[in-house]
mmCIF file of C-alpha atoms in Angstrom:
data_model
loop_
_atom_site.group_PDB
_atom_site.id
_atom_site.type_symbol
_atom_site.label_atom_id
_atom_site.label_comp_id
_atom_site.label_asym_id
_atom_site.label_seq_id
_atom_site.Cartn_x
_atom_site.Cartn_y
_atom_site.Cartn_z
ATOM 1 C CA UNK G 1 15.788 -51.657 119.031
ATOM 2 C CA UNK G 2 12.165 -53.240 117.798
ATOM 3 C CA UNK G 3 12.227 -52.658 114.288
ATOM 4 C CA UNK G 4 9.356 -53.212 111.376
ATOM 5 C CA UNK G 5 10.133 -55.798 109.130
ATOM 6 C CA UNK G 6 8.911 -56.292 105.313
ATOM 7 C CA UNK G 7 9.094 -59.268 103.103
ATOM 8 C CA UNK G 8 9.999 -59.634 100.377
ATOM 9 C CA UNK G 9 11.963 -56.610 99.601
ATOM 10 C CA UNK G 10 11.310 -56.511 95.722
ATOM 11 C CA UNK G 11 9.099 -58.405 94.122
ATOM 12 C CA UNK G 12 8.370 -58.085 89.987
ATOM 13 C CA UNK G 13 4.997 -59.525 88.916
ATOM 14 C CA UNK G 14 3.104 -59.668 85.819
ATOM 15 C CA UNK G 15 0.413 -56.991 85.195
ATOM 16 C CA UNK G 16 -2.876 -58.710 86.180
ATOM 17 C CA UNK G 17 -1.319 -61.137 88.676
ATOM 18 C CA UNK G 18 -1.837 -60.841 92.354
ATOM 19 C CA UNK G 19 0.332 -59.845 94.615
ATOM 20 C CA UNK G 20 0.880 -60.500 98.947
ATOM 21 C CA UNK G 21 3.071 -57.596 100.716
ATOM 22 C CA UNK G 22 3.712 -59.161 104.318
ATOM 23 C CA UNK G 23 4.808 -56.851 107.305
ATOM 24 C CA UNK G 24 5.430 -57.892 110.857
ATOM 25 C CA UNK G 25 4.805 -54.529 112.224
ATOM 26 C CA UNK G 26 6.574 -53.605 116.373
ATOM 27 C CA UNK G 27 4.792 -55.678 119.092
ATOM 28 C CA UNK G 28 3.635 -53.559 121.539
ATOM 29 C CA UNK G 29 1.854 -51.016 118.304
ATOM 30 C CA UNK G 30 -1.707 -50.655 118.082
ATOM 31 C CA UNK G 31 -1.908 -48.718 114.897
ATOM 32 C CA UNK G 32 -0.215 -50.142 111.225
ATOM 33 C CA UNK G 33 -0.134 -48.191 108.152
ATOM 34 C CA UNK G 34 0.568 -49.095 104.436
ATOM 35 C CA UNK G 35 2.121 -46.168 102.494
ATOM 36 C CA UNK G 36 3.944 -46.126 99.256
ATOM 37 C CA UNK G 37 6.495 -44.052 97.274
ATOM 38 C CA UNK G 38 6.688 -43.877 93.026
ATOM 39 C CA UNK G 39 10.485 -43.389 92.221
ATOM 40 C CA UNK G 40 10.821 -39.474 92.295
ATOM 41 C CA UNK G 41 7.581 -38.957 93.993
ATOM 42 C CA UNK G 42 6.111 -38.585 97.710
ATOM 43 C CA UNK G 43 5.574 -40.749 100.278
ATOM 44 C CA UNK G 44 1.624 -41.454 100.233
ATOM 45 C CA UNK G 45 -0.841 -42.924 102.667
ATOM 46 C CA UNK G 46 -2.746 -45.653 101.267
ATOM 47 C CA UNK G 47 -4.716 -47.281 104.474
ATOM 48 C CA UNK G 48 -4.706 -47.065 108.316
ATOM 49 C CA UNK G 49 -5.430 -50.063 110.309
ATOM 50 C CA UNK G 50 -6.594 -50.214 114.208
ATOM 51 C CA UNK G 51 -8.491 -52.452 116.533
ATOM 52 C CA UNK G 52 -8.660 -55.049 114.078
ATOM 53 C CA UNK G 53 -10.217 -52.792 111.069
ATOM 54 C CA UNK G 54 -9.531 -50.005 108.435
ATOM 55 C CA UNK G 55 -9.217 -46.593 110.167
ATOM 56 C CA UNK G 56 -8.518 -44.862 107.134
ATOM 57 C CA UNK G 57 -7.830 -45.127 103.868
ATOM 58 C CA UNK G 58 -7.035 -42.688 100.236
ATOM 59 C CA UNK G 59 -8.236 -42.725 97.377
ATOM 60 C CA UNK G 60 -5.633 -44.412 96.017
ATOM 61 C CA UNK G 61 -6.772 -47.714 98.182
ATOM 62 C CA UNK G 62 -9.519 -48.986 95.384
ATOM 63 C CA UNK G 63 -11.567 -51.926 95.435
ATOM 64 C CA UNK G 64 -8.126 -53.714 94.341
ATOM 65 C CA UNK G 65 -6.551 -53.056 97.568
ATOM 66 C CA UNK G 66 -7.076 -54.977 100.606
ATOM 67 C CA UNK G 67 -5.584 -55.259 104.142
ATOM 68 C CA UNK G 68 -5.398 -58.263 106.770
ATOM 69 C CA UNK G 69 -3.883 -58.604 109.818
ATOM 70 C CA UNK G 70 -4.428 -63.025 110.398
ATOM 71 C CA UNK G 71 -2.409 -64.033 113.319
ATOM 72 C CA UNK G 72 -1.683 -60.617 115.417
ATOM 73 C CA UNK G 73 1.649 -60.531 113.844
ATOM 74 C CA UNK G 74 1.794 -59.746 110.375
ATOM 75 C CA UNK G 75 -0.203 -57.441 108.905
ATOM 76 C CA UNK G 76 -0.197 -58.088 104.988
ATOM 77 C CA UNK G 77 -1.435 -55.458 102.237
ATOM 78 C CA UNK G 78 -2.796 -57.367 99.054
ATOM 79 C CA UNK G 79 -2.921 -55.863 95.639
ATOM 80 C CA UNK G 80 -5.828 -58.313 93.436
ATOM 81 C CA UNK G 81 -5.044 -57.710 89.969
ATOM 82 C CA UNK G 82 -1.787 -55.230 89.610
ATOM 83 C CA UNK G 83 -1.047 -52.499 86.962
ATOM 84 C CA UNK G 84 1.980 -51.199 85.772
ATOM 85 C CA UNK G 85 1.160 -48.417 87.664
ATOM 86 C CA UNK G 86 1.048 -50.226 90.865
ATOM 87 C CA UNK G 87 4.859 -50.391 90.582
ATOM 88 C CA UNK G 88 6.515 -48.594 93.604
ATOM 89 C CA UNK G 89 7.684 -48.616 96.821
ATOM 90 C CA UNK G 90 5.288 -50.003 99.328
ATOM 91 C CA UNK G 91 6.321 -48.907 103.357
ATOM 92 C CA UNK G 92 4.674 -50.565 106.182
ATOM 93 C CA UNK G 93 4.517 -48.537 109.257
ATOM 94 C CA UNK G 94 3.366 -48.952 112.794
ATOM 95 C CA UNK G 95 2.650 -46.666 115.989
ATOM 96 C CA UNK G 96 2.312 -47.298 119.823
ATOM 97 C CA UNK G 97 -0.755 -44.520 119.276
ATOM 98 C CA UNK G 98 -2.415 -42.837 117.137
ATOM 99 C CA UNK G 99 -0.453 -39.356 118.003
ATOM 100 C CA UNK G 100 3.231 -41.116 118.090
ATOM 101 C CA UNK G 101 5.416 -41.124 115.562
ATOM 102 C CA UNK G 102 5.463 -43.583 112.580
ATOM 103 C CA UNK G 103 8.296 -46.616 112.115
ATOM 104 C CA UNK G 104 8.275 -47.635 109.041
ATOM 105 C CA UNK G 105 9.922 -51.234 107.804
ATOM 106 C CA UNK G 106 12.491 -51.265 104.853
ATOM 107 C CA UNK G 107 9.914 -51.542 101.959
ATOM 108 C CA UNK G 108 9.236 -53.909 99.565
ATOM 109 C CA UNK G 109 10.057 -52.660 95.992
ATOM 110 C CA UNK G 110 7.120 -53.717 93.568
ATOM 111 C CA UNK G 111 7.570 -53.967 90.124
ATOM 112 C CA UNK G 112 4.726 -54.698 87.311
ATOM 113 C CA UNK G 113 5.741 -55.881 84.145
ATOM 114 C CA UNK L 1 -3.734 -24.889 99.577
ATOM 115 C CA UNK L 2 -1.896 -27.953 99.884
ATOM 116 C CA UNK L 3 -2.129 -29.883 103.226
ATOM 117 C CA UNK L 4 1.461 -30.050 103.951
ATOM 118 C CA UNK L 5 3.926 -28.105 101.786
ATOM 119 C CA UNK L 6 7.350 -27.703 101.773
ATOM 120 C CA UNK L 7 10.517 -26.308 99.566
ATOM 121 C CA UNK L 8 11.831 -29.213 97.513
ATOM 122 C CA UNK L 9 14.896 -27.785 97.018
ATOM 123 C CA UNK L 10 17.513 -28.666 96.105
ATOM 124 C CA UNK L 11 19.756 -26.767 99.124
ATOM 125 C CA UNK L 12 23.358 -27.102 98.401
ATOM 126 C CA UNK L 13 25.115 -26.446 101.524
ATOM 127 C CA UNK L 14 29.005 -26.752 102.366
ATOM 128 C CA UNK L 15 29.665 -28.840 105.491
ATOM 129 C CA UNK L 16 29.846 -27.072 108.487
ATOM 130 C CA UNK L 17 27.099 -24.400 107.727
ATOM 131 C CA UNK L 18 23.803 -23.932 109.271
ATOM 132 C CA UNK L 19 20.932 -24.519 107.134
ATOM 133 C CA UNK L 20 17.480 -24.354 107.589
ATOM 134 C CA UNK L 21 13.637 -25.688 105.856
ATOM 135 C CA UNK L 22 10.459 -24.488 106.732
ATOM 136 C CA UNK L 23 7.414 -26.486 105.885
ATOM 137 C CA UNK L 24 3.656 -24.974 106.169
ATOM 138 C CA UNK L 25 0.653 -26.763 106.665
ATOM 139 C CA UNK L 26 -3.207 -26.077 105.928
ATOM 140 C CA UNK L 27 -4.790 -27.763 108.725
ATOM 141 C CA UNK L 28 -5.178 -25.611 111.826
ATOM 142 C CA UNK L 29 -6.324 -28.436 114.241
ATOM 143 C CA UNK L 30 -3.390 -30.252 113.137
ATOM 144 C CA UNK L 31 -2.115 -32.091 116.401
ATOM 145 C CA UNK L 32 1.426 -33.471 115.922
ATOM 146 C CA UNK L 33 4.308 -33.056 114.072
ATOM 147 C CA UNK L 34 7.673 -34.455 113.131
ATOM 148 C CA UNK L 35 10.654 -34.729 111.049
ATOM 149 C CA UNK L 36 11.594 -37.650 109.089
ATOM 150 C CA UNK L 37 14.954 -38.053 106.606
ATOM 151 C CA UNK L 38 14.846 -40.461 104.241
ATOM 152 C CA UNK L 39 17.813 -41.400 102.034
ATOM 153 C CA UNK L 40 17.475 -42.629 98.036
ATOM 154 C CA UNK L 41 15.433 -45.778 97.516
ATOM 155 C CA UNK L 42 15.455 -46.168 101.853
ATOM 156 C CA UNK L 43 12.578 -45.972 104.336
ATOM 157 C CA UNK L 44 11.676 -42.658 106.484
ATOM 158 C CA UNK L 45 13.438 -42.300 109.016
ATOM 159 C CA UNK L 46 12.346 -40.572 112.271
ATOM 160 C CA UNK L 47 14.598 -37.573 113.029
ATOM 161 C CA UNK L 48 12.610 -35.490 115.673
ATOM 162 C CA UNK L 49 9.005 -34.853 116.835
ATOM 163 C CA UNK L 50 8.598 -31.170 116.875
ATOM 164 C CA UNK L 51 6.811 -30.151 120.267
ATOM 165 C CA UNK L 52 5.152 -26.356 121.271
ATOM 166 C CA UNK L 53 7.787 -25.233 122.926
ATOM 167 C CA UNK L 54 10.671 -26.119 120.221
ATOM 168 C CA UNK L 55 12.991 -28.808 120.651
ATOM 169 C CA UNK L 56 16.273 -29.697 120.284
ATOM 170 C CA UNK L 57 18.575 -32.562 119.713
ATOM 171 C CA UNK L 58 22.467 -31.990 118.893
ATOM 172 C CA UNK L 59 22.976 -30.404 116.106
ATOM 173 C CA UNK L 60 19.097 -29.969 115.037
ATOM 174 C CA UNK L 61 16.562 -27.494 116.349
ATOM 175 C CA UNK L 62 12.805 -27.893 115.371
ATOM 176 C CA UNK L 63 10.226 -25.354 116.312
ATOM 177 C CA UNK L 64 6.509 -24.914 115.861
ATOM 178 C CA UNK L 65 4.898 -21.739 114.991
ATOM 179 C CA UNK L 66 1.002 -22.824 115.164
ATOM 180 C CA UNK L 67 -0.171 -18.939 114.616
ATOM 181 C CA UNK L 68 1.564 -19.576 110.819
ATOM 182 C CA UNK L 69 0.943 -22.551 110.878
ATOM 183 C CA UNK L 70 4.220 -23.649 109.952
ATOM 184 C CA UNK L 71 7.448 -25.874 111.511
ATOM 185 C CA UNK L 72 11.317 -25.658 110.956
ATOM 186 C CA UNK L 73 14.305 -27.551 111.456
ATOM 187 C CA UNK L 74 17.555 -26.078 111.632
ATOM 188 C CA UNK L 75 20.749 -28.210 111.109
ATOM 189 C CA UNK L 76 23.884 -26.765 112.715
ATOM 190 C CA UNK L 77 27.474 -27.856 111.393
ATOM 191 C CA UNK L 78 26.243 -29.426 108.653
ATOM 192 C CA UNK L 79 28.130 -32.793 107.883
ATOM 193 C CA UNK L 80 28.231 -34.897 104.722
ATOM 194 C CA UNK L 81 25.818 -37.741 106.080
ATOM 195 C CA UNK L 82 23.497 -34.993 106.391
ATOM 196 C CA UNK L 83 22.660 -35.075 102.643
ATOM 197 C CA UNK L 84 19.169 -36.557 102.499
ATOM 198 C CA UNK L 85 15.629 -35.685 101.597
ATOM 199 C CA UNK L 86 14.024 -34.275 105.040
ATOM 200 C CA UNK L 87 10.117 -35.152 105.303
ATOM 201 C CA UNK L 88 7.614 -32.568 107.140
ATOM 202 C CA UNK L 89 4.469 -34.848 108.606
ATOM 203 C CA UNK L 90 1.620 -33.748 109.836
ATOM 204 C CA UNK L 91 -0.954 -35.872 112.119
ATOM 205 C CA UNK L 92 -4.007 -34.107 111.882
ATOM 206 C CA UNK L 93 -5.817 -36.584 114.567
ATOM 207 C CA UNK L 94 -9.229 -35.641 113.260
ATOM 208 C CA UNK L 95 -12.030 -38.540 113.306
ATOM 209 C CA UNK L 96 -9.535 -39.490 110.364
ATOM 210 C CA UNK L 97 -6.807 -39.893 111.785
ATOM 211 C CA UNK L 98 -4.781 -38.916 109.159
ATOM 212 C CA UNK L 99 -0.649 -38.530 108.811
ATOM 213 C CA UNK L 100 0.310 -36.734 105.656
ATOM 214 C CA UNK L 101 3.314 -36.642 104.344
ATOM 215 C CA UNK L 102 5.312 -33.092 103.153
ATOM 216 C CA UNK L 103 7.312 -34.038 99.442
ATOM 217 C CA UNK L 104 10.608 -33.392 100.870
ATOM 218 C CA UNK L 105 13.299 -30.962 100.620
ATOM 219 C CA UNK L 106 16.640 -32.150 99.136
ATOM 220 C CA UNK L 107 19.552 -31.187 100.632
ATOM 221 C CA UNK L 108 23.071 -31.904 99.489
ATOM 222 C CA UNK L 109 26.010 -31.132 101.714
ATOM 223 C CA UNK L 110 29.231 -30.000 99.923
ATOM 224 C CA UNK L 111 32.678 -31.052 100.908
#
């Protein structure tokens, strides 16, 4: 079965460094997501991606947050100067459509120090 | 009200009982629906998209109620690897095209 993948799966960074979350979402899906999870908390939306552009995104997806999709394959989520509270769980997700369900990759575990 | 909303729980549950979580959401026009488990520290995992007319799939029934505005899932025979947080989403499909995310309800089957 297709499956989302996520690399790397935990990656610990300085506060104030930069920071590259790559996802290779399922071929045939039109629609990628970036979502993350604080230990103990719920899963949140942080940006929507379709046709080549942002959809959507929260308000949680500031002017440090930013999305690319550069070959058709992977579709990276880039944080430009992280905070301790940047440290999470981040989940790639794609869809065939926008009203099909979500598949979401393995996550890569981010942690600022 | 909160858009999605659900019982966190936790529901402790010996195995082979029925148990069952309701989650409510805010947004009428809300178009889809499903039910995700996710285990600690692990990805969402899709468990069943919850259609008009109810749906089932084994041992777990989901069912829409869009007059309350609210969906189920009912797990029958409850077995140990059923002990996981079970996720309510909503796609609300507006020009948004927003998919929110319930907390979770924690549910711990008992030997």
């Amino acid at each position: 079965e297709p499956e989302v993948t996520q690399t790397p799966s935990h990656q610990v960074t300085q506060m104030g460094q930069e920071v590259i979350l790559r996802c290779v979402p399922i071929s045939n899906h039109l629609y990628f997501y970036w979502y993350r999870q604080i230990l103990g908390q719920k899963v949140e939306f942080l940006v929507s991606f379709y046709n080549n552009e942002i959809s959507e995104k929260s308000e949680i997806f500031d002017d440090q947050f930013s999305v690319e999709r550069p070959d058709g394959s992977n579709f990276t989520l880039k944080i430009r100067s992280t905070k301790l509270e940047d440290s999470a769980m981040y989940f790639c997700a794609s869809s065939e459509n926008g009203n099909s369900p979500l598949h979401f990759g393995n996550g890569t575990r981010l942690t600022v120090t | 009200r909160k858009e999605v909303e659900q019982d966190p729980g936790p529901f402790n549950v010996p195995e082979g009982a029925t148990v069952a979580f309701n989650c409510t959401y805010s947004n009428s026009a809300s178009q889809s629906f499903f039910w995700y488990r996710q285990d600690c520290r692990k990805e969402p995992k899709l468990l069943m998209s919850v259609y008009s007319s109810g749906n089932e799939d084994g041992r777990f029934t989901a069912q829409l109620n869009r007059a309350s505005q609210y969906i189920s899932l009912l797990i029958r025979d409850s077995k140990l690897s059923d002990s996981a947080t079970y996720l309510c989403v909503v796609n609300n499909m507006n020009r948004d095209d927003k998919i929110i995310f319930g907390k979770g309800t924690r549910l711990h089957i008992l030997p």
